[in-house]
Amino acid sequence: MNEHDSEKIAGLLEQKGFTQSKIDDSDLVIINTCSIRKKAEDKFYSQVGRFASLKKRNPYLKIGVVGCVAQQEGSNILKRYGHVDFVLGTMQLNRLLKHDPFYIKDAHIEYSNNIEEINFVKRKSSVKALVNIMFGCNNFCSYCVVPYTRGPEKSRGMKNILEEITDLAEKGYKEVMLLGQNVNSYKSGDNDFVDLLKEINNINGIERIRFMTSHPKDLSDRLINSFGELNKLCEHIHLPLQSGSSRILKLMNRCYNYQDYLNLISRLRSKVPDIAITTDIITGFPYETEEDHKDTLKALQEIEFDGIFSFKYSKRPGTKASSFDNQVEEDVKERRLSEINNLQDTITDKKNEYIKGRKVEVLIDDISDKKDFDFIGRTRTNKIVYLKSNNKLKIGDIVSVIIKNPKRHNLEGEI
Ligand code: SAH
Ligand code: SF4
C-alpha cells in the first residue's frame, strides 16, 4: 500500500513538472511513513532529524511528511521538527497536485468521505501494477493501528478500477495486484469482490491477477471457488493466521478460531491442491504463554505454509491491546520469533524441494542481479525464479521454466 502511495506521489509531482533527483540535490523531499509496527515508526524518527542539515545547505528546500505516521501524529510533527514544512494525511495526496508543493504549509490530516482518485502514477514496474480497490479497515483487530491511520473502510467504484486496469493492459501490463486491507469486503453497488475478479479476468492483455489481503473471517466459498475457475487468478493466497492459539486469536479480535482457519485451508487445497499459501504471524502478543506459542509452532507444522511474514508484537497508539496488562518480555518475544523462523525455514526448504524438476510458468519482470542468470520472474504461486535463457527473451514475457535448483528464497531454473 505504501509502495503504491509512493508511486502516486512521484506521479503527481511529475505531473507538476518535478523530476526525480538525489536527495542532496533536491528542492523537495517527501517522507512516506509507515506505522504498522513500532520499528517502522522509529525508522521515520531516526531519519527525519538528519534532514535538518539538508536545509542548511539548501535554503529553498521544502520537507513534507506523508503516510500513516503523518496521519497519526498530524501537527505534532511540525511542532517537534521545525524543519518540516508540511504534513499530509493518508487521504490528502491530491493536495500535491492542487497546490504548489512549495507553498503547502501546516498539517492536513482530516479524512474525507470521498475516495481519492489519483490519475497520475509513476509505476516502478512496466509489467506488474499495483491497483487500489479499497481503502481503510473496520475490523479493529486489537493490536492494529490501520483503522486509525487509514480510516473507515471504503471501496473504489468498480467502473474506475476496470478503467484503470484496461488502460494498464493497453500499456502492456501483464499482471495486476489488487490492494485492500480486506479485499473480501469489497462492495460496489450490487457487485462484490468475486464480481470484480470476473470482470478483470475478461480484460484482454492482463494475464495474471493477484490480491492482498484477504481476512480469514470473510473468505467466502465463492472466492475459494474462483481459484481454478478464473484462469488468470494466480494460485496463491496470502491469508494471515496471526496465531495458532484460539485463545490468543480471541484476544486479538480476529473473529475466527484455529479450527475455522484449518477448514479454510482444506477447502482451498481441495479446490487447488498445489495452491501456495502464505501468512502473517505475530509473536509475543499480550498474555501469550509458552503453551500458546507451541500452538503456533504446531500450526506451522500442520499447515506447511509456503512462506510467512513473522513479527514481534509491538504496542500501537490507541489500540485496545496497548492497554492490556500482560505484555510479554522482549527477550521472550525474541526467542519465540527465532523458533518460529527456524521451523518455517525447514518447511520452506521442503516445499521448494518439491518443485525441483517441475515445469512452471514464469512472468519475467526484471533483469537478473545474480551471476550466470539473465532474468528474474515469478511463478503463478508467487515464487521468485532466476532463469537462464537463450537471450531472445525480454521483460514481460511469460515462459515455461524447469526448476533445477530450488533455494530457500528463490528458485533457479532454465527455459
Ligand atoms: N489487513 C491485513 C494486515 C495488514 S497489517 C490483514 O488483516 O490480514 C500486516 C501485518 O502486520 C498483520 O497481518 C500483522 O501480522 C502485522 N501487525 C499488525 N499490527 C502489528 C503489531 N502491533 N505488532 C506486530 N505486528 C503487527
Ligand atoms: Fe489491521 Fe485487522 Fe484491519 Fe488487517 S483486518 S488492517 S490486521 S485491523
Coordinates of C-alpha atoms and ligand atoms in Angstrom, one line a residue:
M1 CA 0.0 0.0 0.0
N2 CA 2.8 2.4 0.9
E3 CA 4.8 1.4 -2.0
H4 CA 1.9 2.3 -4.3
D5 CA 1.3 5.6 -2.4
S6 CA 5.0 6.5 -3.3
E7 CA 4.3 5.7 -6.9
K8 CA 1.3 8.1 -6.8
I9 CA 3.3 10.8 -5.1
A10 CA 6.0 10.5 -7.8
G11 CA 3.3 10.6 -10.5
L12 CA 1.6 13.7 -9.0
L13 CA 4.9 15.6 -8.7
E14 CA 6.0 14.6 -12.2
Q15 CA 2.7 16.0 -13.5
K16 CA 3.6 19.3 -11.8
G17 CA 6.9 19.4 -13.6
F18 CA 9.2 17.9 -11.0
T19 CA 11.9 15.4 -11.8
Q20 CA 13.5 12.8 -9.5
S21 CA 16.9 13.6 -8.2
K22 CA 19.3 12.5 -5.4
I23 CA 18.3 13.6 -2.0
D24 CA 21.3 16.0 -1.7
D25 CA 20.3 17.8 -4.9
S26 CA 16.6 18.0 -4.2
D27 CA 14.4 21.1 -3.5
L28 CA 11.5 19.0 -2.3
V29 CA 11.8 15.9 -0.1
I30 CA 8.7 13.9 0.9
I31 CA 9.0 11.2 3.5
N32 CA 6.4 8.5 3.2
T33 CA 5.9 6.8 6.5
C34 CA 4.6 3.6 7.9
S35 CA 3.4 3.0 11.5
I36 CA 2.2 -0.6 11.4
R37 CA 4.8 -1.6 13.9
K38 CA 6.9 0.5 16.3
K39 CA 10.1 -0.4 14.4
A40 CA 8.7 1.2 11.2
E41 CA 7.6 4.4 13.1
D42 CA 11.1 4.6 14.8
K43 CA 12.7 4.5 11.3
F44 CA 11.0 7.7 10.5
Y45 CA 12.0 9.4 13.7
S46 CA 15.6 8.4 13.2
Q47 CA 15.6 9.7 9.6
V48 CA 13.7 13.0 10.0
G49 CA 16.3 14.6 12.3
R50 CA 19.0 14.1 9.8
F51 CA 17.1 16.0 7.1
A52 CA 17.6 19.3 9.1
S53 CA 21.1 19.5 7.8
L54 CA 20.0 19.4 4.2
K55 CA 18.1 22.6 4.8
K56 CA 21.3 24.4 5.9
R57 CA 22.9 23.6 2.6
N58 CA 19.8 24.4 0.5
P59 CA 17.6 27.3 1.9
Y60 CA 15.0 26.6 -0.7
L61 CA 14.4 23.0 0.4
K62 CA 10.9 22.0 1.5
I63 CA 10.3 18.9 3.5
G64 CA 6.9 17.1 3.7
V65 CA 5.8 14.1 5.7
V66 CA 3.0 11.8 4.5
G67 CA 1.7 8.3 5.2
C68 CA 0.5 6.7 8.4
V69 CA 2.8 8.4 10.9
A70 CA 1.7 11.7 9.4
Q71 CA -2.0 10.7 9.8
Q72 CA -1.4 9.5 13.4
E73 CA 0.7 12.5 14.6
G74 CA -0.5 15.4 12.5
S75 CA 0.7 18.8 13.6
N76 CA 2.8 17.2 16.4
I77 CA 5.3 16.5 13.8
L78 CA 5.5 20.2 12.8
K79 CA 5.8 21.2 16.5
R80 CA 8.6 18.7 17.1
Y81 CA 10.6 19.2 13.9
G82 CA 10.9 22.8 12.9
H83 CA 12.5 21.9 9.6
V84 CA 9.4 20.0 8.4
D85 CA 7.2 22.3 6.3
F86 CA 4.0 20.2 5.8
V87 CA 2.2 17.1 6.9
L88 CA -0.4 15.3 4.7
G89 CA -2.6 12.5 5.9
T90 CA -3.3 9.3 4.1
M91 CA -6.2 10.7 2.1
Q92 CA -4.6 14.0 1.2
L93 CA -2.1 13.2 -1.5
N94 CA -4.1 15.1 -4.2
R95 CA -3.1 18.3 -2.5
L96 CA 0.3 17.9 -4.1
L97 CA -1.5 18.4 -7.4
K98 CA -4.0 21.0 -6.4
H99 CA -1.5 23.3 -4.7
D100 CA 2.1 24.2 -5.3
P101 CA 4.1 21.8 -3.0
F102 CA 6.5 24.7 -2.2
Y103 CA 3.7 26.7 -0.6
I104 CA 1.8 23.9 1.3
K105 CA 2.1 24.7 5.0
D106 CA 0.6 23.1 8.1
A107 CA -0.9 19.7 8.7
H108 CA -3.8 18.3 6.7
I109 CA -4.9 15.0 8.1
E110 CA -8.7 15.2 8.1
Y111 CA -10.5 12.3 6.4
S112 CA -12.7 13.0 3.5
N113 CA -15.7 10.7 2.8
N114 CA -14.7 10.5 -0.8
I115 CA -12.2 8.1 -2.3
E116 CA -9.1 9.9 -3.5
E117 CA -8.9 9.0 -7.2
I118 CA -5.3 9.7 -8.4
N119 CA -4.8 9.5 -12.1
F120 CA -1.0 10.1 -12.2
V121 CA 1.1 7.2 -11.1
K122 CA 4.7 6.7 -11.8
R123 CA 5.0 2.9 -11.7
K124 CA 8.2 1.1 -10.8
S125 CA 7.5 -1.9 -13.0
S126 CA 6.4 -2.0 -16.6
V127 CA 4.7 -5.4 -16.3
K128 CA 3.2 -5.7 -12.8
A129 CA 0.9 -3.0 -11.5
L130 CA -0.4 -2.3 -8.0
V131 CA -4.1 -1.2 -8.0
N132 CA -6.1 0.0 -5.0
I133 CA -9.6 -1.4 -4.8
M134 CA -10.4 -0.3 -1.3
F135 CA -9.1 1.8 1.5
G136 CA -9.2 1.7 5.3
C137 CA -10.5 -1.0 7.6
N138 CA -13.4 -1.6 10.0
N139 CA -12.1 -4.7 11.7
F140 CA -10.3 -3.3 14.7
C141 CA -8.0 -6.2 15.4
S142 CA -6.9 -5.3 18.9
Y143 CA -3.2 -4.9 18.0
C144 CA -3.7 -2.9 14.8
V145 CA -3.3 0.8 14.0
V146 CA -4.7 0.6 10.5
P147 CA -8.3 1.5 11.3
Y148 CA -7.0 4.7 12.9
T149 CA -4.4 5.7 10.3
R150 CA -6.3 4.7 7.1
G151 CA -9.8 5.4 8.4
P152 CA -13.1 3.5 7.8
E153 CA -13.4 1.0 5.0
K154 CA -14.3 2.4 1.6
S155 CA -14.4 0.6 -1.7
R156 CA -13.5 2.2 -5.0
G157 CA -16.1 2.2 -7.7
M158 CA -15.9 -0.8 -10.0
K159 CA -16.0 1.3 -13.1
N160 CA -12.9 3.3 -12.1
I161 CA -11.0 0.1 -11.2
L162 CA -11.8 -1.5 -14.6
E163 CA -10.9 1.6 -16.5
E164 CA -7.6 1.8 -14.7
I165 CA -6.8 -1.9 -15.5
T166 CA -7.9 -1.7 -19.1
D167 CA -5.6 1.3 -19.5
L168 CA -2.8 -0.7 -17.9
A169 CA -3.4 -3.6 -20.3
E170 CA -3.2 -1.2 -23.2
K171 CA 0.1 0.0 -21.9
G172 CA 1.4 -3.6 -21.9
Y173 CA 1.0 -4.5 -18.2
K174 CA 0.5 -8.3 -17.7
E175 CA -0.2 -8.5 -14.0
V176 CA -2.3 -6.7 -11.5
M177 CA -2.1 -6.9 -7.7
L178 CA -5.4 -5.7 -6.2
L179 CA -4.7 -3.9 -2.9
G180 CA -7.0 -3.6 0.1
Q181 CA -6.8 -4.3 3.8
N182 CA -9.6 -6.8 3.5
V183 CA -10.5 -7.4 -0.2
N184 CA -13.3 -9.8 0.6
S185 CA -15.4 -6.9 2.0
Y186 CA -15.2 -5.1 -1.4
K187 CA -18.6 -3.8 -2.4
S188 CA -19.6 -1.5 -5.3
G189 CA -23.3 -1.2 -5.8
D190 CA -24.5 -4.8 -6.1
N191 CA -21.1 -6.1 -7.0
D192 CA -18.7 -7.9 -4.6
F193 CA -15.1 -8.9 -4.9
V194 CA -15.7 -12.0 -6.9
D195 CA -17.8 -10.0 -9.4
L196 CA -14.8 -7.6 -9.7
L197 CA -12.4 -10.5 -10.3
K198 CA -14.6 -11.9 -13.0
E199 CA -14.7 -8.6 -14.9
I200 CA -10.9 -8.2 -14.6
N201 CA -10.5 -11.8 -15.9
N202 CA -12.2 -10.7 -19.1
I203 CA -9.7 -7.8 -19.8
N204 CA -7.6 -8.7 -22.8
G205 CA -3.8 -8.4 -22.2
I206 CA -4.0 -8.9 -18.5
E207 CA -2.6 -12.4 -17.8
R208 CA -2.3 -12.6 -14.1
I209 CA -4.5 -11.4 -11.2
R210 CA -3.3 -11.3 -7.5
F211 CA -4.8 -9.7 -4.4
M212 CA -3.7 -8.8 -0.9
T213 CA -5.1 -9.2 1.7
S214 CA -8.0 -11.4 2.5
H215 CA -9.2 -11.8 6.1
P216 CA -10.0 -15.4 7.1
K217 CA -13.3 -14.5 8.7
D218 CA -14.6 -13.3 5.3
L219 CA -13.1 -15.8 2.9
S220 CA -16.2 -16.9 1.1
D221 CA -16.8 -20.2 -0.8
R222 CA -17.4 -18.1 -3.9
L223 CA -13.8 -16.7 -3.6
I224 CA -12.4 -20.1 -2.9
N225 CA -14.2 -21.5 -5.9
S226 CA -12.8 -18.7 -8.1
F227 CA -9.4 -20.3 -7.8
G228 CA -9.1 -22.8 -10.6
E229 CA -12.2 -21.3 -12.3
L230 CA -10.9 -17.9 -13.3
N231 CA -7.9 -18.7 -15.5
K232 CA -6.0 -15.5 -14.7
L233 CA -6.4 -15.7 -10.9
C234 CA -3.0 -16.9 -9.7
E235 CA -2.7 -19.9 -7.4
H236 CA -1.6 -18.1 -4.4
I237 CA -3.3 -16.6 -1.3
H238 CA -1.9 -14.6 1.5
L239 CA -4.1 -15.4 4.4
P240 CA -2.9 -14.0 7.8
L241 CA -3.3 -16.5 10.6
Q242 CA -1.5 -14.3 13.3
S243 CA -1.5 -17.1 16.0
G244 CA -2.2 -20.9 16.2
S245 CA -3.8 -20.4 19.6
S246 CA -7.6 -19.8 19.5
R247 CA -7.4 -18.1 23.0
I248 CA -4.9 -15.5 21.6
L249 CA -7.0 -15.1 18.3
K250 CA -9.9 -14.2 20.5
L251 CA -7.9 -11.6 22.4
M252 CA -6.8 -10.3 19.0
N253 CA -10.4 -9.9 18.0
R254 CA -9.8 -11.9 14.8
C255 CA -13.3 -13.4 14.8
Y256 CA -12.1 -17.0 13.8
N257 CA -10.5 -19.8 15.8
Y258 CA -7.8 -22.1 14.7
Q259 CA -10.2 -24.8 13.6
D260 CA -12.1 -22.3 11.3
Y261 CA -8.8 -21.4 9.8
L262 CA -7.8 -25.1 9.2
N263 CA -11.2 -25.7 7.5
L264 CA -10.4 -22.8 5.1
I265 CA -7.0 -24.3 4.3
S266 CA -8.5 -27.7 3.5
R267 CA -11.2 -26.1 1.3
L268 CA -8.6 -24.2 -0.6
R269 CA -6.4 -27.2 -1.1
S270 CA -9.3 -29.4 -2.1
K271 CA -10.1 -26.9 -4.9
V272 CA -6.4 -26.3 -6.0
P273 CA -4.1 -28.9 -4.4
D274 CA -0.9 -27.1 -5.2
I275 CA -2.1 -23.6 -4.2
A276 CA 0.6 -21.6 -2.4
I277 CA -0.5 -20.3 0.9
T278 CA 1.5 -17.6 2.8
T279 CA 0.7 -16.0 6.1
D280 CA 1.5 -13.4 8.8
I281 CA 2.4 -14.4 12.4
I282 CA 2.6 -12.1 15.4
T283 CA 4.6 -13.5 18.3
G284 CA 4.5 -12.3 21.9
F285 CA 1.0 -10.8 21.9
P286 CA 0.0 -9.9 25.4
Y287 CA -1.0 -12.9 27.5
E288 CA 0.8 -15.3 25.1
T289 CA 2.0 -18.3 27.2
E290 CA 4.5 -20.9 26.2
E291 CA 1.5 -23.2 25.5
D292 CA 0.1 -20.6 23.1
H293 CA 3.4 -20.3 21.4
K294 CA 3.6 -24.1 21.0
D295 CA 0.2 -23.9 19.3
T296 CA 1.6 -21.6 16.7
L297 CA 4.6 -23.9 16.1
K298 CA 2.2 -26.8 15.8
A299 CA 0.1 -24.8 13.3
L300 CA 3.1 -24.1 11.1
Q301 CA 3.9 -27.8 11.1
E302 CA 0.3 -28.8 10.4
I303 CA -0.4 -26.3 7.6
E304 CA 3.1 -26.1 6.0
F305 CA 2.9 -22.6 4.6
D306 CA 4.9 -21.7 1.5
G307 CA 6.2 -18.7 3.4
I308 CA 5.5 -16.5 6.4
F309 CA 6.0 -12.9 7.5
S310 CA 6.6 -13.0 11.2
F311 CA 6.6 -10.1 13.6
K312 CA 7.3 -9.4 17.2
Y313 CA 4.2 -7.8 18.7
S314 CA 4.6 -4.1 19.3
K315 CA 2.2 -1.7 21.1
R316 CA 0.4 0.8 18.8
P317 CA -1.1 4.0 20.0
G318 CA -4.8 4.0 20.5
T319 CA -5.3 0.2 20.0
K320 CA -7.0 -2.0 22.6
A321 CA -4.1 -4.3 23.1
S322 CA -1.8 -1.5 24.0
S323 CA -3.6 -1.2 27.4
F324 CA -3.5 -5.0 28.1
D325 CA -1.7 -5.7 31.3
N326 CA 0.3 -8.8 30.5
Q327 CA 2.8 -7.6 27.9
V328 CA 5.4 -10.2 27.0
E329 CA 9.1 -9.5 27.8
E330 CA 11.3 -8.5 24.8
D331 CA 13.8 -11.4 25.2
V332 CA 10.9 -13.9 25.3
K333 CA 9.5 -12.4 22.1
E334 CA 12.9 -12.6 20.5
R335 CA 13.3 -16.3 21.3
R336 CA 9.8 -17.2 20.2
L337 CA 10.3 -15.3 16.9
S338 CA 13.6 -17.2 16.2
E339 CA 11.9 -20.6 17.0
I340 CA 9.1 -19.7 14.5
N341 CA 11.5 -18.6 11.8
N342 CA 13.8 -21.7 12.2
L343 CA 10.9 -24.0 11.9
Q344 CA 9.5 -22.2 8.9
D345 CA 12.9 -22.3 7.2
T346 CA 12.8 -26.1 7.2
I347 CA 9.3 -26.1 5.9
T348 CA 10.1 -23.6 3.1
D349 CA 13.1 -25.7 2.1
K350 CA 10.9 -28.8 1.9
K351 CA 8.2 -27.0 -0.1
N352 CA 10.7 -25.6 -2.6
E353 CA 12.4 -29.0 -2.9
Y354 CA 9.1 -30.4 -4.1
I355 CA 9.2 -28.1 -7.1
K356 CA 12.6 -29.4 -8.3
G357 CA 12.4 -30.9 -11.8
R358 CA 9.0 -29.5 -12.4
K359 CA 7.8 -27.2 -15.1
V360 CA 6.4 -23.8 -14.0
E361 CA 5.0 -20.7 -15.8
V362 CA 7.2 -17.6 -15.1
L363 CA 6.4 -14.0 -15.9
I364 CA 9.7 -12.2 -16.4
D365 CA 9.8 -8.9 -14.5
D366 CA 13.4 -7.9 -14.2
I367 CA 17.0 -8.4 -15.3
S368 CA 18.9 -10.7 -13.0
D369 CA 21.2 -9.4 -10.3
K370 CA 22.8 -12.8 -9.9
K371 CA 25.8 -14.0 -11.9
D372 CA 25.1 -16.7 -14.6
F373 CA 21.4 -15.8 -14.8
D374 CA 19.7 -13.5 -17.3
F375 CA 16.3 -12.7 -15.8
I376 CA 14.2 -12.8 -12.7
G377 CA 10.5 -13.6 -12.7
R378 CA 7.7 -15.1 -10.6
T379 CA 5.7 -18.3 -10.8
R380 CA 1.9 -18.1 -10.6
T381 CA 2.4 -19.2 -7.0
N382 CA 4.5 -16.0 -6.4
K383 CA 7.9 -17.7 -6.0
I384 CA 10.9 -15.8 -7.3
V385 CA 12.7 -17.6 -10.2
Y386 CA 16.2 -16.8 -11.6
L387 CA 16.5 -18.1 -15.1
K388 CA 18.9 -18.7 -17.8
S389 CA 17.5 -18.0 -21.2
N390 CA 18.5 -18.1 -24.8
N391 CA 18.7 -14.3 -24.6
K392 CA 15.8 -13.9 -27.0
L393 CA 13.6 -13.2 -24.1
K394 CA 12.5 -9.8 -22.7
I395 CA 10.9 -8.4 -19.6
G396 CA 7.1 -9.0 -19.8
D397 CA 7.4 -12.5 -21.5
I398 CA 5.6 -15.4 -20.0
V399 CA 7.7 -18.6 -20.3
S400 CA 7.9 -22.2 -19.3
V401 CA 10.8 -22.9 -17.0
I402 CA 12.2 -26.2 -15.5
I403 CA 13.3 -25.7 -11.9
K404 CA 16.8 -27.1 -11.5
N405 CA 18.0 -25.8 -8.2
P406 CA 15.5 -24.7 -5.5
K407 CA 16.9 -22.4 -2.8
R408 CA 15.2 -21.0 0.3
H409 CA 14.4 -17.6 -1.0
N410 CA 14.3 -18.2 -4.8
L411 CA 14.3 -21.0 -7.4
E412 CA 16.9 -21.4 -10.2
G413 CA 15.7 -22.7 -13.5
E414 CA 16.2 -23.0 -17.2
I415 CA 14.0 -22.3 -20.2
Ligands
SAH1 N1 -5.2 -6.2 6.7 C1 -4.2 -7.3 6.8 C2 -3.0 -7.0 7.6 C3 -2.3 -5.7 7.4 S1 -1.1 -5.3 8.5 C4 -4.9 -8.4 7.5 O1 -5.7 -8.3 8.3 O2 -4.6 -9.5 7.1 C5 0.1 -6.5 8.1 C6 0.6 -7.4 9.2 O3 1.3 -6.7 10.2 C7 -0.6 -8.1 10.0 O4 -1.1 -9.2 9.4 C8 0.1 -8.4 11.3 O5 0.7 -9.7 11.3 C9 1.2 -7.4 11.4 N2 0.9 -6.4 12.5 C10 -0.1 -5.5 12.6 N3 -0.1 -4.8 13.7 C11 1.0 -5.3 14.4 C12 1.6 -5.0 15.7 N4 1.0 -4.1 16.5 N5 2.7 -5.7 16.1 C13 3.2 -6.6 15.3 N6 2.7 -7.0 14.1 C14 1.6 -6.3 13.7
SF4_2 FE1 -5.4 -4.4 10.9 FE2 -7.1 -6.3 11.3 FE3 -7.8 -4.4 9.6 FE4 -5.9 -6.2 9.0 S1 -8.1 -6.6 9.4 S2 -5.8 -4.0 8.7 S3 -4.9 -6.6 10.9 S4 -7.5 -4.2 11.8

